[in-house]
PDB file of C-alpha atoms in Angstrom:
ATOM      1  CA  UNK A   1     -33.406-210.177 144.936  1.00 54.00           C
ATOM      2  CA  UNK A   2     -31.963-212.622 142.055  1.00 59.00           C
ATOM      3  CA  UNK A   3     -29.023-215.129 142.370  1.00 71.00           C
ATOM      4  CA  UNK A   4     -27.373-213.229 139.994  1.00 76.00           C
ATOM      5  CA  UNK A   5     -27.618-209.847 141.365  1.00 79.00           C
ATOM      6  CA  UNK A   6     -26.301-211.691 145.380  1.00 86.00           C
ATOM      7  CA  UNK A   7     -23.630-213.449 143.528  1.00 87.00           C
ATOM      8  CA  UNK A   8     -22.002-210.190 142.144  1.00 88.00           C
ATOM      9  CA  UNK A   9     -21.776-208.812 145.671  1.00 89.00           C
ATOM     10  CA  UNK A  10     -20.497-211.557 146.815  1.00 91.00           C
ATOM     11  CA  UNK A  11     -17.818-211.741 144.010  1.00 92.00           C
ATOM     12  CA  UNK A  12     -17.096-208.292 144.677  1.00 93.00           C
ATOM     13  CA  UNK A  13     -16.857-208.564 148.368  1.00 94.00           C
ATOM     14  CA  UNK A  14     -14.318-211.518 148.085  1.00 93.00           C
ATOM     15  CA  UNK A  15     -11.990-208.922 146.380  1.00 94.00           C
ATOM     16  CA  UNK A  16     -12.948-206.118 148.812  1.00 96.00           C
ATOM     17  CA  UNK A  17     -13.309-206.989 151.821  1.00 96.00           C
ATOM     18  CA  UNK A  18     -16.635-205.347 152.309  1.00 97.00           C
ATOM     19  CA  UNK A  19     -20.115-206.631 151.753  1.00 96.00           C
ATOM     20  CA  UNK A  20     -22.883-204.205 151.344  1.00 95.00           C
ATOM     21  CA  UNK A  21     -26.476-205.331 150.798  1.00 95.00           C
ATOM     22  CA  UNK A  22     -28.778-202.531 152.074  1.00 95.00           C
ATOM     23  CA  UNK A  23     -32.196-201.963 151.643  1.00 95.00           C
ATOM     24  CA  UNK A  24     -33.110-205.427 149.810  1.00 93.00           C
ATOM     25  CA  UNK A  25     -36.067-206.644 152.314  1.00 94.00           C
ATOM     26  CA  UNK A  26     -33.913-209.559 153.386  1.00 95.00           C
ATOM     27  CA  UNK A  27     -35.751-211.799 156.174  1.00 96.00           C
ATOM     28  CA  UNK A  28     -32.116-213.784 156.949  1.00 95.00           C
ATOM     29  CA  UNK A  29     -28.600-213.167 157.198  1.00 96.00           C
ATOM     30  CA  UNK A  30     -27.220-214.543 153.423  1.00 94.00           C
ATOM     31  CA  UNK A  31     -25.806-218.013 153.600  1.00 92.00           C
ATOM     32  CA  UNK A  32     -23.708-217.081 150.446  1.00 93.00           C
ATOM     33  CA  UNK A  33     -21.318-215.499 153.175  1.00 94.00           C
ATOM     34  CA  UNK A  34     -20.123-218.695 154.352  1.00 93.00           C
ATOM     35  CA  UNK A  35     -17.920-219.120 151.446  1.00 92.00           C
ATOM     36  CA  UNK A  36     -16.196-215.384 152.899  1.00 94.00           C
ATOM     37  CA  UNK A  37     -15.880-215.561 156.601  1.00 94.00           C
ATOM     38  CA  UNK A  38     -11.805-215.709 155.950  1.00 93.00           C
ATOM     39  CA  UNK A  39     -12.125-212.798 153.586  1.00 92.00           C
ATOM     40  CA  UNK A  40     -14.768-209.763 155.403  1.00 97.00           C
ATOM     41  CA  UNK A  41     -13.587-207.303 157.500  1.00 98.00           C
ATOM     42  CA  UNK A  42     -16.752-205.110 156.743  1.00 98.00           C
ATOM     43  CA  UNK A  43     -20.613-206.429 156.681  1.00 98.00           C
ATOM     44  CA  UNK A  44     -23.495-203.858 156.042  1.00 98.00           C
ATOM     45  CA  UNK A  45     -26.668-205.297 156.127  1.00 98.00           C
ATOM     46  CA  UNK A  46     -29.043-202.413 157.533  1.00 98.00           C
ATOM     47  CA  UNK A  47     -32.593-201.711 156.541  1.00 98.00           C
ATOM     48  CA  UNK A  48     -33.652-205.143 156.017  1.00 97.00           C
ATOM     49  CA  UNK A  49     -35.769-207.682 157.870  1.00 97.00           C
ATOM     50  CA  UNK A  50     -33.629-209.885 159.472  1.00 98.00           C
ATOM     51  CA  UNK A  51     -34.950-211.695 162.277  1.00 97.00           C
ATOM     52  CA  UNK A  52     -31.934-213.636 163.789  1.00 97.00           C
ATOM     53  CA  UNK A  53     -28.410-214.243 162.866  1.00 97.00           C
ATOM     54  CA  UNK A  54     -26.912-217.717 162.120  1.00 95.00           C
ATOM     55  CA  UNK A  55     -24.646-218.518 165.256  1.00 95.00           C
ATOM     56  CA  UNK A  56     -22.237-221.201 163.679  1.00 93.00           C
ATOM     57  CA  UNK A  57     -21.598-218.681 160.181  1.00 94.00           C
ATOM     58  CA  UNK A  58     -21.041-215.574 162.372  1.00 95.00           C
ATOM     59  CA  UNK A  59     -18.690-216.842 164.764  1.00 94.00           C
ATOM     60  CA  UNK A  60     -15.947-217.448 161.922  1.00 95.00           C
ATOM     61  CA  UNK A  61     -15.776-214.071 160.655  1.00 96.00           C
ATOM     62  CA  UNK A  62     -12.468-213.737 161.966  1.00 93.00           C
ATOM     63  CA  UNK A  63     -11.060-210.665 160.453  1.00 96.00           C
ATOM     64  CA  UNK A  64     -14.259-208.709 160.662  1.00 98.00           C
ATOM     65  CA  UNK A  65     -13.883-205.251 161.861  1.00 98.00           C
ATOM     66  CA  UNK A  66     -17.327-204.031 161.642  1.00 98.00           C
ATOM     67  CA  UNK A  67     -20.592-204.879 161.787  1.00 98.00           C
ATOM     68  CA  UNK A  68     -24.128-202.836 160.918  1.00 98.00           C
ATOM     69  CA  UNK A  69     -27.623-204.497 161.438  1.00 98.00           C
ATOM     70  CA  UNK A  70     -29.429-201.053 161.800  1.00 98.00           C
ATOM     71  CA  UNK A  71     -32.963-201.024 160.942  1.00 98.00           C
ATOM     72  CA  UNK A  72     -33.746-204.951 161.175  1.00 98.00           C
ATOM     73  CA  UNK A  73     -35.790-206.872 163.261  1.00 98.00           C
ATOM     74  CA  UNK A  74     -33.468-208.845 165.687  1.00 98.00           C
ATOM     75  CA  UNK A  75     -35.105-209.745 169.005  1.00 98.00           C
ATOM     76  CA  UNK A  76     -31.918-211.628 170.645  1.00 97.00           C
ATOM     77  CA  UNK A  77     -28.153-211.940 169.270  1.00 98.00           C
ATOM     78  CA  UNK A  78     -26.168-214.977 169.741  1.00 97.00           C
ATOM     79  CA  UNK A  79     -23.158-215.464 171.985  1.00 96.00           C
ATOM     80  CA  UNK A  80     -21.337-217.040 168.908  1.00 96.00           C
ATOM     81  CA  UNK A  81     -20.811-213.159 167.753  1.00 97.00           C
ATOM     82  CA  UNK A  82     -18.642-212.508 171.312  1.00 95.00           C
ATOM     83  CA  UNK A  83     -15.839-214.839 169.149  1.00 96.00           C
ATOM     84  CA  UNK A  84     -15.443-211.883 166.709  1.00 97.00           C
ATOM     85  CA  UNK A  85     -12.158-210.979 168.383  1.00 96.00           C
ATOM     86  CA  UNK A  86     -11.257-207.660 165.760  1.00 97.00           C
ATOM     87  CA  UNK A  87     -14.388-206.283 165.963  1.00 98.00           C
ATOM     88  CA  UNK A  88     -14.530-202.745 166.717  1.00 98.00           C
ATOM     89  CA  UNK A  89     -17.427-201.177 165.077  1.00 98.00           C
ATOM     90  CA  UNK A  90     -21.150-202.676 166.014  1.00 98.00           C
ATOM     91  CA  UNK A  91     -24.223-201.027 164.790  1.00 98.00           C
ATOM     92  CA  UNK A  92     -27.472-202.503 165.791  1.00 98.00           C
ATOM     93  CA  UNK A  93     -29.449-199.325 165.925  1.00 98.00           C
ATOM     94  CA  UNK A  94     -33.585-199.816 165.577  1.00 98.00           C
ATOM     95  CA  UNK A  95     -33.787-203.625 166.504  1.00 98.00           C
ATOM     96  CA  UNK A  96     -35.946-205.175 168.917  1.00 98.00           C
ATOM     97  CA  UNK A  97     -33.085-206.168 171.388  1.00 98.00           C
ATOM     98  CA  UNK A  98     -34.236-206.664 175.236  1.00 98.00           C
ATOM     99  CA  UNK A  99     -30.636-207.860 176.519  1.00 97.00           C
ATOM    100  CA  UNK A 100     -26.945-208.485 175.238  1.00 97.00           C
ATOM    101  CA  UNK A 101     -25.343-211.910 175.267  1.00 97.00           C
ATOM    102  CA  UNK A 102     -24.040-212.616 178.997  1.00 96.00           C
ATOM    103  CA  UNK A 103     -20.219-213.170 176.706  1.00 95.00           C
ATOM    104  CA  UNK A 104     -20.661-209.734 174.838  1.00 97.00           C
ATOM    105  CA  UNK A 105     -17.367-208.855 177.450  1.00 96.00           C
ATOM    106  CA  UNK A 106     -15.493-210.798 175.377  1.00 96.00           C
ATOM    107  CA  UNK A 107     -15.536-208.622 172.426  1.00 98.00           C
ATOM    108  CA  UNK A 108     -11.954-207.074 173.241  1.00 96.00           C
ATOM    109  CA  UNK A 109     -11.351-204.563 170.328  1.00 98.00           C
ATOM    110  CA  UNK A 110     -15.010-203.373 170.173  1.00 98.00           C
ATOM    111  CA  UNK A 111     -14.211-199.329 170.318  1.00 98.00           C
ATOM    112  CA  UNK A 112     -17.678-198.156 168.952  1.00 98.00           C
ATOM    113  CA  UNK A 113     -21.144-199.548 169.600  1.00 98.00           C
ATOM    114  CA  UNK A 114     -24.681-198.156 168.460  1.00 98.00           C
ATOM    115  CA  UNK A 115     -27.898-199.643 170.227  1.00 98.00           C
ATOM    116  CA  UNK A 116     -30.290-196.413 170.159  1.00 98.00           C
ATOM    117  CA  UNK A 117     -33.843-197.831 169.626  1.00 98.00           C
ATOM    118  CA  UNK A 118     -33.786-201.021 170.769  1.00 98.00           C
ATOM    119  CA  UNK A 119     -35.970-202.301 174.078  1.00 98.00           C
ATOM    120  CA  UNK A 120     -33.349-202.382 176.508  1.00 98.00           C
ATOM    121  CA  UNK A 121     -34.379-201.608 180.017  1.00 98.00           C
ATOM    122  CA  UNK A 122     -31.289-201.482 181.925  1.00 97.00           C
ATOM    123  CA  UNK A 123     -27.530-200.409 181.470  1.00 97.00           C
ATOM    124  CA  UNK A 124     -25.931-203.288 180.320  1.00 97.00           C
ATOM    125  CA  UNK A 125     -23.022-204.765 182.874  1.00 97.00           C
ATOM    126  CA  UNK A 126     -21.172-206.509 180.194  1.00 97.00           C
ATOM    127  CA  UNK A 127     -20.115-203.541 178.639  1.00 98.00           C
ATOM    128  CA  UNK A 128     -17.732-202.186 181.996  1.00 96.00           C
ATOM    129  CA  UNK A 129     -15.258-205.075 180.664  1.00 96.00           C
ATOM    130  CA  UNK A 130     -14.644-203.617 177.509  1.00 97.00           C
ATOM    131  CA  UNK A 131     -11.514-202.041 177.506  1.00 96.00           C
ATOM    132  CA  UNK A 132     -11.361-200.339 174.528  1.00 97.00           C
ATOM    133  CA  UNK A 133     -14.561-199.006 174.164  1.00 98.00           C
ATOM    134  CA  UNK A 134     -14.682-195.073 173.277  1.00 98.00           C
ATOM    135  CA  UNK A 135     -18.756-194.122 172.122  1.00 98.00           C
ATOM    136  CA  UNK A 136     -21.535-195.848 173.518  1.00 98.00           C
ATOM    137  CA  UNK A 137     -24.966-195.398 171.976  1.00 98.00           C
ATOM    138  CA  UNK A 138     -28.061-196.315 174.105  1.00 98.00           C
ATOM    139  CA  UNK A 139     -30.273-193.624 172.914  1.00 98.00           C
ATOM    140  CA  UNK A 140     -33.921-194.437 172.178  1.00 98.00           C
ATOM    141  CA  UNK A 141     -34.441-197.549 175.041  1.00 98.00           C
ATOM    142  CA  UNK A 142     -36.247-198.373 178.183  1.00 98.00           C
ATOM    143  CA  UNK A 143     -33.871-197.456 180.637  1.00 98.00           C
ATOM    144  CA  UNK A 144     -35.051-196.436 183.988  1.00 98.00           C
ATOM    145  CA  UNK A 145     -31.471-195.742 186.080  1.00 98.00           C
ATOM    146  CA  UNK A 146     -28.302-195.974 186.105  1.00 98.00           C
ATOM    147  CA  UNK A 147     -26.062-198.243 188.471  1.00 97.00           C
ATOM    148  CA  UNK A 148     -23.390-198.235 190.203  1.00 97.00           C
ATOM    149  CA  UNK A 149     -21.235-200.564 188.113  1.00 97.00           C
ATOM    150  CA  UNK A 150     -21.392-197.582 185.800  1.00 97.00           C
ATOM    151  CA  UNK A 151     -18.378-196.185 187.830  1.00 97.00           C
ATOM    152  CA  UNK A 152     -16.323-199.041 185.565  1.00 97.00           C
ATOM    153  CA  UNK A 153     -17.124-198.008 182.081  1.00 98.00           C
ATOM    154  CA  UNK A 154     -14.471-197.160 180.286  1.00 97.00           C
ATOM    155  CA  UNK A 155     -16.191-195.101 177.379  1.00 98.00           C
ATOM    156  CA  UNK A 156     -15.008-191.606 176.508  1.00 98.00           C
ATOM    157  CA  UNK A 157     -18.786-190.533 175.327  1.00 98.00           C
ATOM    158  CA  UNK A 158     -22.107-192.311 176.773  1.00 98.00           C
ATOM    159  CA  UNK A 159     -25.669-191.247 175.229  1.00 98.00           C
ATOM    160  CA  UNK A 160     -28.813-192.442 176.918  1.00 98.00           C
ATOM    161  CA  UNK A 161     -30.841-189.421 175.280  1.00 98.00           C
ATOM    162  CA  UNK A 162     -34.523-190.574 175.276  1.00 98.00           C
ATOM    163  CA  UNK A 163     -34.765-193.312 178.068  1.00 98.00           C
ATOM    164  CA  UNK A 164     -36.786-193.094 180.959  1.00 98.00           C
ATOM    165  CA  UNK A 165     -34.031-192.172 183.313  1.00 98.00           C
ATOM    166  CA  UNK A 166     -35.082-190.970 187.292  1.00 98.00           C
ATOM    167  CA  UNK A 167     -32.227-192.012 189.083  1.00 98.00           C
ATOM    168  CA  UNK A 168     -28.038-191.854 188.577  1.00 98.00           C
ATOM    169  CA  UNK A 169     -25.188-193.594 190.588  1.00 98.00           C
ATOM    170  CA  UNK A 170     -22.797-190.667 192.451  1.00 98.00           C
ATOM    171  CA  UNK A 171     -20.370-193.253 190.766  1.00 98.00           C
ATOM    172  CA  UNK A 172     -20.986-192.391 186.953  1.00 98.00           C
ATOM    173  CA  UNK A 173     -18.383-189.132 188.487  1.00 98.00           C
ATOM    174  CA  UNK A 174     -15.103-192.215 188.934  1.00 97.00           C
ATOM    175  CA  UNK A 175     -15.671-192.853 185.042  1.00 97.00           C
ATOM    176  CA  UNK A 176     -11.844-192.562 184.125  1.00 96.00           C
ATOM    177  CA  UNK A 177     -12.187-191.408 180.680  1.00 97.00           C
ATOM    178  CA  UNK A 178     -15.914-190.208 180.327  1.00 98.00           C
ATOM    179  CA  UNK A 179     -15.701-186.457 178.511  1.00 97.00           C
ATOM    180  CA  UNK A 180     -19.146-186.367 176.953  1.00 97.00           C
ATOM    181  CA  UNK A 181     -22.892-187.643 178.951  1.00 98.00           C
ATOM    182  CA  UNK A 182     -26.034-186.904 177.201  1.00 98.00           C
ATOM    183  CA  UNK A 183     -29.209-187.225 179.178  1.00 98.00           C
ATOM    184  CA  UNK A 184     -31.194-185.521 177.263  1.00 98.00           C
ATOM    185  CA  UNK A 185     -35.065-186.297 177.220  1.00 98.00           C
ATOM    186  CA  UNK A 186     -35.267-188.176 180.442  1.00 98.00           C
ATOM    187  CA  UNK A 187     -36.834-188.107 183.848  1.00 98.00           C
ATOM    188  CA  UNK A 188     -34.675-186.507 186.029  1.00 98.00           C
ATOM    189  CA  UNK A 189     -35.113-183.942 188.801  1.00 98.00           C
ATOM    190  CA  UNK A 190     -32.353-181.906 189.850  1.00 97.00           C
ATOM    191  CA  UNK A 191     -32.203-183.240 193.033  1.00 96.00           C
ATOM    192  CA  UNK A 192     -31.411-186.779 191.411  1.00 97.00           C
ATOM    193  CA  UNK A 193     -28.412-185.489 189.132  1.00 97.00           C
ATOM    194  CA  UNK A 194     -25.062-186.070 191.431  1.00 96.00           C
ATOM    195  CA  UNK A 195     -23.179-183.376 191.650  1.00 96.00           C
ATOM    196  CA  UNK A 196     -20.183-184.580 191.599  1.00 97.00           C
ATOM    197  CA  UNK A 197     -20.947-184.793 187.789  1.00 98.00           C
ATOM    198  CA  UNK A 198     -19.756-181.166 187.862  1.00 98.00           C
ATOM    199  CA  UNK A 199     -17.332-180.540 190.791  1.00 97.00           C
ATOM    200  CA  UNK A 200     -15.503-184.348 190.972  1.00 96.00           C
ATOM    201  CA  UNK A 201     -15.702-185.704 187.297  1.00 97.00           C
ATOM    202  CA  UNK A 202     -13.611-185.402 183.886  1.00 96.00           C
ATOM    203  CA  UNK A 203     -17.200-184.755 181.778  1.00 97.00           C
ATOM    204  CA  UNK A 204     -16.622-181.834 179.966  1.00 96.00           C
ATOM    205  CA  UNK A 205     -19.772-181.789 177.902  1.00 97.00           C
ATOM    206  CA  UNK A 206     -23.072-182.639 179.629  1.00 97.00           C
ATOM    207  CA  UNK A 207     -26.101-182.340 178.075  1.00 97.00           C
ATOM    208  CA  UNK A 208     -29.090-182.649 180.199  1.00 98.00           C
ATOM    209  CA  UNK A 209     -32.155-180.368 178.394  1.00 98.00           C
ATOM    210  CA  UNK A 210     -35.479-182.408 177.691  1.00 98.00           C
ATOM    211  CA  UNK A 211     -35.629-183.197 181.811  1.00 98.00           C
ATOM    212  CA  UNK A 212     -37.869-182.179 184.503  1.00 98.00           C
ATOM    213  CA  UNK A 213     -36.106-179.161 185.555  1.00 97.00           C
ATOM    214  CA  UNK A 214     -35.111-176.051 183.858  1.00 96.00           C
ATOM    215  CA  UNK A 215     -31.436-175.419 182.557  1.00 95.00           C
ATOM    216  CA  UNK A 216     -31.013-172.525 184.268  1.00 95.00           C
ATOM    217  CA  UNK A 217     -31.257-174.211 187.697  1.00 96.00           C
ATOM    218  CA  UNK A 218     -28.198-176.750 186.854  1.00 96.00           C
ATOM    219  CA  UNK A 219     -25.830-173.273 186.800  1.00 95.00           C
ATOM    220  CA  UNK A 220     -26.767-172.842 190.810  1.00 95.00           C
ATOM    221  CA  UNK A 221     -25.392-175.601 191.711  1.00 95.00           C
ATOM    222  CA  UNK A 222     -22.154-175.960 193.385  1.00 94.00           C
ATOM    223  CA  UNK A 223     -19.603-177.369 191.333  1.00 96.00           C
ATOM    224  CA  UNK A 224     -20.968-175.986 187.523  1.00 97.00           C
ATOM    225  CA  UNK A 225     -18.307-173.594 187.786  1.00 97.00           C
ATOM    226  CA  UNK A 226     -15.121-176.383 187.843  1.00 97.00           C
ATOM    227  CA  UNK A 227     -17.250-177.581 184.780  1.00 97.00           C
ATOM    228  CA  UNK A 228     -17.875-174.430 182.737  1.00 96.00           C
ATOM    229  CA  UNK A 229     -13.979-175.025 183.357  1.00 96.00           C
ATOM    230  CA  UNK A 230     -13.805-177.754 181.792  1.00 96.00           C
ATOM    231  CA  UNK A 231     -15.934-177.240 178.843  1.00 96.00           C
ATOM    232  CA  UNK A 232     -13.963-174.177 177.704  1.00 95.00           C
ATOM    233  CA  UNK A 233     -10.725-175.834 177.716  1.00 93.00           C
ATOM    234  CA  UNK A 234     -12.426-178.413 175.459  1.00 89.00           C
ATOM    235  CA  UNK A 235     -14.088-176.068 173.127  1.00 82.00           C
ATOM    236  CA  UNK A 236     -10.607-173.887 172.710  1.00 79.00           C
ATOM    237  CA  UNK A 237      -8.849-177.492 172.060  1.00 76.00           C
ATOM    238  CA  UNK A 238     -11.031-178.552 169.443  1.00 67.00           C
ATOM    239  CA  UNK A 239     -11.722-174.367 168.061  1.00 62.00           C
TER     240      UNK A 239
END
């Protein structure tokens, strides 16, 4: 990509707010945006080949809002991103990522984050002290069970669709605000799906097909009742 053509979007971007550079085969996160880390509240640089991110430049994107990295090739992130205090939207979908920063807590706004397709092999802890986050996307990973701590996730929809998931914590049912749980495309047996999920939780829409037992069996069990319950009132609300 010419100077020319990077120095346009970057002159647009300091009007706009938003810098969009998609699709360009980039190997490294453009310096040019040092001269805007006052200005962005938006940064889209999917489909690229980005290998790292600069830790100094990122951290003084103060205003930024959100953040897409889809389709890269990151293999770690640094904790200088964790100072991105309005940050609400991360996408980092199709990445190589093993493991989140041990400060991604700090990111206090963050409301929606996307890591489907990345190598992560367990639920990440750091995420229960996030306060404000709503959709969590874990889709696509290496995940083998879920622990306990997941009883302090705050997140009103969870997908771990397409992990290698045998075994869930009875606690996933104290999630305060989780309405939505896919599962979809993992290990489980019956025996190993709590079932409080359905008698003691607030999940209104769980979607478990794709596992080692057939659908059909998960309406025997005691409790689907309180959540066929549950997921009509939610499908009138939003009819």
């Amino acid at each position: 990509m010419g100077n020319s053509a990077l120095r346009a979007h970057v002159e647009t971007a300091q009007k706009t707010g938003v810098f969009q550079l998609k699709d360009r085969g980039l190997t490294e996160f453009p310096s040019e945006l040092q001269k805007l880390t006052s200005n962005l509240r938006t940064i889209d640089l999917s489909n690229n080949k980005i290998e790292s991110l600069p830790p100094v430049v990122l951290g003084k994107f103060t205003l930024l809002k959100s953040l897409s990295l889809n389709n890269n090739k990151l293999t770690a992130l640094p904790d200088e991103l964790c100072n991105l205090k309005k940050l609400e939207t991360l996408s980092l979908n199709n990445n190589q990522l093993r493991e989140l920063p041990s400060t991604f807590g700090q990111l206090s706004a963050l409301k929606t984050l996307s890591l489907s397709g990345n190598q992560l092999r367990a639920l990440p802890p750091q995420l229960c002290s996030l306060r404000h986050l709503d959709v969590v996307d874990l889709s696509k990973n290496q995940i083998r069970s879920i622990p306990d701590i997941v009883g302090e996730l705050q997140v009103i929809e969870l997908n771990l669709n397409q992990n290698q998931i045998a075994q869930i914590s009875v606690k996933i049912s104290s999630c305060p605000r989780l309405k939505v749980l896919r599962l979809e495309e993992n290990c489980l047996e019956l025996s190993m799906l709590p079932q409080s999920i359905l008698s003691d939780s607030q999940i209104c829409l769980l979607a478990v097909e794709g596992n080692l037992f057939e659908i059909k069996k998960l309406r025997e069990l005691e409790g689907y009742d309180k959540y066929m319950e549950r997921f009509t009132a939610t499908k009138k609300k939003f009819a």
